[in-house]
PDB file of C-alpha atoms in Angstrom:
ATOM      1  CA  UNK A   1      20.526  -0.093  12.156  1.00 82.00           C
ATOM      2  CA  UNK A   2      18.741  -0.133   8.836  1.00 73.00           C
ATOM      3  CA  UNK A   3      14.756   0.028   8.738  1.00 76.00           C
ATOM      4  CA  UNK A   4      13.315  -1.808   5.893  1.00 76.00           C
ATOM      5  CA  UNK A   5       9.906   0.061   6.045  1.00 79.00           C
ATOM      6  CA  UNK A   6       7.254   1.513   8.534  1.00 85.00           C
ATOM      7  CA  UNK A   7       5.434  -1.521   9.732  1.00 90.00           C
ATOM      8  CA  UNK A   8       2.377   0.241  10.892  1.00 92.00           C
ATOM      9  CA  UNK A   9       0.779   3.557  11.981  1.00 91.00           C
ATOM     10  CA  UNK A  10      -1.661   3.747  14.687  1.00 93.00           C
ATOM     11  CA  UNK A  11      -4.564   6.149  14.185  1.00 94.00           C
ATOM     12  CA  UNK A  12      -7.134   7.118  16.888  1.00 94.00           C
ATOM     13  CA  UNK A  13     -10.577   7.733  15.215  1.00 94.00           C
ATOM     14  CA  UNK A  14     -13.723   9.316  16.714  1.00 94.00           C
ATOM     15  CA  UNK A  15     -16.405   6.523  17.026  1.00 95.00           C
ATOM     16  CA  UNK A  16     -18.817   8.945  15.609  1.00 95.00           C
ATOM     17  CA  UNK A  17     -17.198   8.766  12.042  1.00 95.00           C
ATOM     18  CA  UNK A  18     -16.175   5.102  12.213  1.00 97.00           C
ATOM     19  CA  UNK A  19     -18.725   3.835   9.650  1.00 97.00           C
ATOM     20  CA  UNK A  20     -17.567   6.589   7.269  1.00 97.00           C
ATOM     21  CA  UNK A  21     -13.939   5.875   7.908  1.00 97.00           C
ATOM     22  CA  UNK A  22     -14.341   2.124   7.254  1.00 98.00           C
ATOM     23  CA  UNK A  23     -16.395   2.698   4.049  1.00 97.00           C
ATOM     24  CA  UNK A  24     -13.642   5.202   2.818  1.00 97.00           C
ATOM     25  CA  UNK A  25     -10.742   2.854   3.258  1.00 97.00           C
ATOM     26  CA  UNK A  26     -12.411  -0.473   2.556  1.00 97.00           C
ATOM     27  CA  UNK A  27     -15.280   0.288  -0.005  1.00 97.00           C
ATOM     28  CA  UNK A  28     -14.016   3.334  -1.718  1.00 96.00           C
ATOM     29  CA  UNK A  29     -10.293   2.692  -1.706  1.00 96.00           C
ATOM     30  CA  UNK A  30     -10.305  -1.065  -1.912  1.00 96.00           C
ATOM     31  CA  UNK A  31      -8.039  -1.819   1.219  1.00 96.00           C
ATOM     32  CA  UNK A  32      -8.816  -5.070   3.333  1.00 97.00           C
ATOM     33  CA  UNK A  33      -9.767  -4.897   6.993  1.00 98.00           C
ATOM     34  CA  UNK A  34      -8.434  -7.282   9.408  1.00 98.00           C
ATOM     35  CA  UNK A  35      -9.928  -8.112  12.859  1.00 98.00           C
ATOM     36  CA  UNK A  36     -12.849  -5.751  12.117  1.00 98.00           C
ATOM     37  CA  UNK A  37     -15.332  -8.394  13.208  1.00 97.00           C
ATOM     38  CA  UNK A  38     -13.395  -9.070  16.370  1.00 98.00           C
ATOM     39  CA  UNK A  39     -13.583  -5.321  17.086  1.00 98.00           C
ATOM     40  CA  UNK A  40     -17.229  -5.118  16.514  1.00 97.00           C
ATOM     41  CA  UNK A  41     -17.778  -8.143  18.778  1.00 97.00           C
ATOM     42  CA  UNK A  42     -15.715  -6.574  21.634  1.00 97.00           C
ATOM     43  CA  UNK A  43     -13.018  -9.040  21.555  1.00 98.00           C
ATOM     44  CA  UNK A  44     -10.446  -6.382  20.286  1.00 97.00           C
ATOM     45  CA  UNK A  45      -9.942  -2.761  20.990  1.00 96.00           C
ATOM     46  CA  UNK A  46      -8.516  -2.003  17.440  1.00 97.00           C
ATOM     47  CA  UNK A  47      -8.516  -3.451  14.085  1.00 98.00           C
ATOM     48  CA  UNK A  48      -6.147  -3.060  11.016  1.00 97.00           C
ATOM     49  CA  UNK A  49      -6.433  -1.569   7.541  1.00 97.00           C
ATOM     50  CA  UNK A  50      -4.055  -3.613   5.426  1.00 96.00           C
ATOM     51  CA  UNK A  51      -2.340  -1.384   3.035  1.00 94.00           C
ATOM     52  CA  UNK A  52       0.009  -3.982   1.595  1.00 91.00           C
ATOM     53  CA  UNK A  53       1.960  -7.076   2.368  1.00 90.00           C
ATOM     54  CA  UNK A  54       4.098  -5.545   5.081  1.00 89.00           C
ATOM     55  CA  UNK A  55       2.226  -2.289   5.924  1.00 92.00           C
ATOM     56  CA  UNK A  56      -0.981  -1.884   8.089  1.00 95.00           C
ATOM     57  CA  UNK A  57      -2.878   0.948   9.841  1.00 95.00           C
ATOM     58  CA  UNK A  58      -3.997   0.086  13.384  1.00 96.00           C
ATOM     59  CA  UNK A  59      -7.388   1.799  13.729  1.00 97.00           C
ATOM     60  CA  UNK A  60      -8.214   2.514  17.543  1.00 96.00           C
ATOM     61  CA  UNK A  61     -11.732   4.029  17.769  1.00 96.00           C
ATOM     62  CA  UNK A  62     -12.228   6.258  20.708  1.00 95.00           C
ATOM     63  CA  UNK A  63     -15.149   8.145  22.104  1.00 94.00           C
ATOM     64  CA  UNK A  64     -13.221  11.358  21.867  1.00 90.00           C
ATOM     65  CA  UNK A  65     -10.229  12.308  19.759  1.00 87.00           C
ATOM     66  CA  UNK A  66      -8.571  15.672  19.184  1.00 86.00           C
ATOM     67  CA  UNK A  67      -8.891  16.796  15.577  1.00 81.00           C
ATOM     68  CA  UNK A  68      -5.613  16.319  13.543  1.00 81.00           C
ATOM     69  CA  UNK A  69      -5.039  19.966  12.716  1.00 77.00           C
ATOM     70  CA  UNK A  70      -1.556  19.752  11.443  1.00 72.00           C
ATOM     71  CA  UNK A  71      -0.016  20.972  14.755  1.00 74.00           C
ATOM     72  CA  UNK A  72       1.328  17.643  15.831  1.00 77.00           C
ATOM     73  CA  UNK A  73       0.425  15.506  12.731  1.00 81.00           C
ATOM     74  CA  UNK A  74       0.385  16.582   8.977  1.00 86.00           C
ATOM     75  CA  UNK A  75      -0.189  13.446   6.843  1.00 90.00           C
ATOM     76  CA  UNK A  76       0.773   9.949   6.002  1.00 92.00           C
ATOM     77  CA  UNK A  77       1.537   8.799   2.540  1.00 93.00           C
ATOM     78  CA  UNK A  78       0.464   5.588   0.834  1.00 93.00           C
ATOM     79  CA  UNK A  79       2.426   4.227  -2.293  1.00 92.00           C
ATOM     80  CA  UNK A  80      -0.381   2.510  -4.391  1.00 93.00           C
ATOM     81  CA  UNK A  81       0.156   0.122  -7.254  1.00 91.00           C
ATOM     82  CA  UNK A  82      -2.252   1.630  -9.640  1.00 91.00           C
ATOM     83  CA  UNK A  83      -2.056   4.749 -11.828  1.00 94.00           C
ATOM     84  CA  UNK A  84      -3.047   7.973 -10.178  1.00 94.00           C
ATOM     85  CA  UNK A  85      -5.787   8.490 -12.692  1.00 95.00           C
ATOM     86  CA  UNK A  86      -7.324   5.381 -11.283  1.00 95.00           C
ATOM     87  CA  UNK A  87      -6.975   6.665  -7.595  1.00 95.00           C
ATOM     88  CA  UNK A  88      -8.598  10.013  -8.607  1.00 96.00           C
ATOM     89  CA  UNK A  89     -11.396   8.202 -10.218  1.00 96.00           C
ATOM     90  CA  UNK A  90     -12.014   6.085  -6.997  1.00 95.00           C
ATOM     91  CA  UNK A  91     -11.962   9.321  -5.001  1.00 97.00           C
ATOM     92  CA  UNK A  92     -14.350  10.938  -7.514  1.00 96.00           C
ATOM     93  CA  UNK A  93     -16.703   8.035  -7.327  1.00 96.00           C
ATOM     94  CA  UNK A  94     -16.704   8.396  -3.552  1.00 95.00           C
ATOM     95  CA  UNK A  95     -17.413  12.065  -3.620  1.00 95.00           C
ATOM     96  CA  UNK A  96     -13.963  12.891  -1.923  1.00 96.00           C
ATOM     97  CA  UNK A  97     -12.417  16.036  -3.098  1.00 96.00           C
ATOM     98  CA  UNK A  98      -8.770  16.119  -4.060  1.00 97.00           C
ATOM     99  CA  UNK A  99      -7.150  18.835  -2.069  1.00 97.00           C
ATOM    100  CA  UNK A 100      -3.832  18.999  -3.860  1.00 96.00           C
ATOM    101  CA  UNK A 101      -2.260  17.221  -6.968  1.00 96.00           C
ATOM    102  CA  UNK A 102       1.487  17.440  -7.059  1.00 96.00           C
ATOM    103  CA  UNK A 103       4.688  15.670  -7.655  1.00 95.00           C
ATOM    104  CA  UNK A 104       6.400  15.236  -4.348  1.00 95.00           C
ATOM    105  CA  UNK A 105       9.572  13.592  -2.824  1.00 95.00           C
ATOM    106  CA  UNK A 106       9.369  10.518  -0.819  1.00 92.00           C
ATOM    107  CA  UNK A 107      11.249   7.345   0.191  1.00 90.00           C
ATOM    108  CA  UNK A 108      11.237   6.140  -3.448  1.00 89.00           C
ATOM    109  CA  UNK A 109      11.852   9.409  -5.132  1.00 92.00           C
ATOM    110  CA  UNK A 110       9.685  12.138  -6.805  1.00 95.00           C
ATOM    111  CA  UNK A 111       6.252  10.747  -7.729  1.00 94.00           C
ATOM    112  CA  UNK A 112       2.808  12.143  -8.644  1.00 95.00           C
ATOM    113  CA  UNK A 113       0.371  12.279  -5.826  1.00 95.00           C
ATOM    114  CA  UNK A 114      -2.814  13.621  -4.477  1.00 97.00           C
ATOM    115  CA  UNK A 115      -3.904  14.680  -0.997  1.00 96.00           C
ATOM    116  CA  UNK A 116      -7.312  14.129   0.571  1.00 97.00           C
ATOM    117  CA  UNK A 117      -8.820  14.212   3.884  1.00 95.00           C
ATOM    118  CA  UNK A 118     -10.364  11.087   5.222  1.00 95.00           C
ATOM    119  CA  UNK A 119     -13.669  11.002   7.268  1.00 94.00           C
ATOM    120  CA  UNK A 120     -11.612  11.147  10.634  1.00 93.00           C
ATOM    121  CA  UNK A 121      -9.933  14.362   9.543  1.00 92.00           C
ATOM    122  CA  UNK A 122      -6.453  12.744   8.619  1.00 93.00           C
ATOM    123  CA  UNK A 123      -4.760  14.003   5.448  1.00 93.00           C
ATOM    124  CA  UNK A 124      -3.751  11.128   3.185  1.00 94.00           C
ATOM    125  CA  UNK A 125      -1.392  11.360   0.374  1.00 94.00           C
ATOM    126  CA  UNK A 126      -1.808   8.693  -2.419  1.00 95.00           C
ATOM    127  CA  UNK A 127       1.392   8.379  -4.477  1.00 94.00           C
ATOM    128  CA  UNK A 128       1.754   6.394  -7.698  1.00 93.00           C
ATOM    129  CA  UNK A 129       4.559   5.579  -9.950  1.00 90.00           C
ATOM    130  CA  UNK A 130       2.201   6.389 -12.837  1.00 87.00           C
ATOM    131  CA  UNK A 131       0.273   9.583 -13.463  1.00 75.00           C
ATOM    132  CA  UNK A 132      -1.786   7.816 -16.123  1.00 76.00           C
TER     133      UNK A 132
END
């Protein structure tokens, strides 16, 4: 068997930070939400963050969620189609601190990246083919 890519990741998110979580991914980082209205109306128990044509994050809000401390989950990486400098500008505009900036290995080789913590406590690595 040969996998083409990861189709989706399913994240459980505390309901108490859902507004900030949505604002971070949709408003600050510019990703589209799918089925969010259906989630809000009670028709669905989760919604999607569309990362790209063939990759989504299922967001499953819950009343209580264990904090992602790194013991069982470390981070997920998102390859973006804009320069890392633009990603850093978006993060700065959103008031989100870059915790680490590095060049790290991944599925498409070594690329420049930044690590941040989203409002639900998940560590996200944004990778770009361009540091500029």
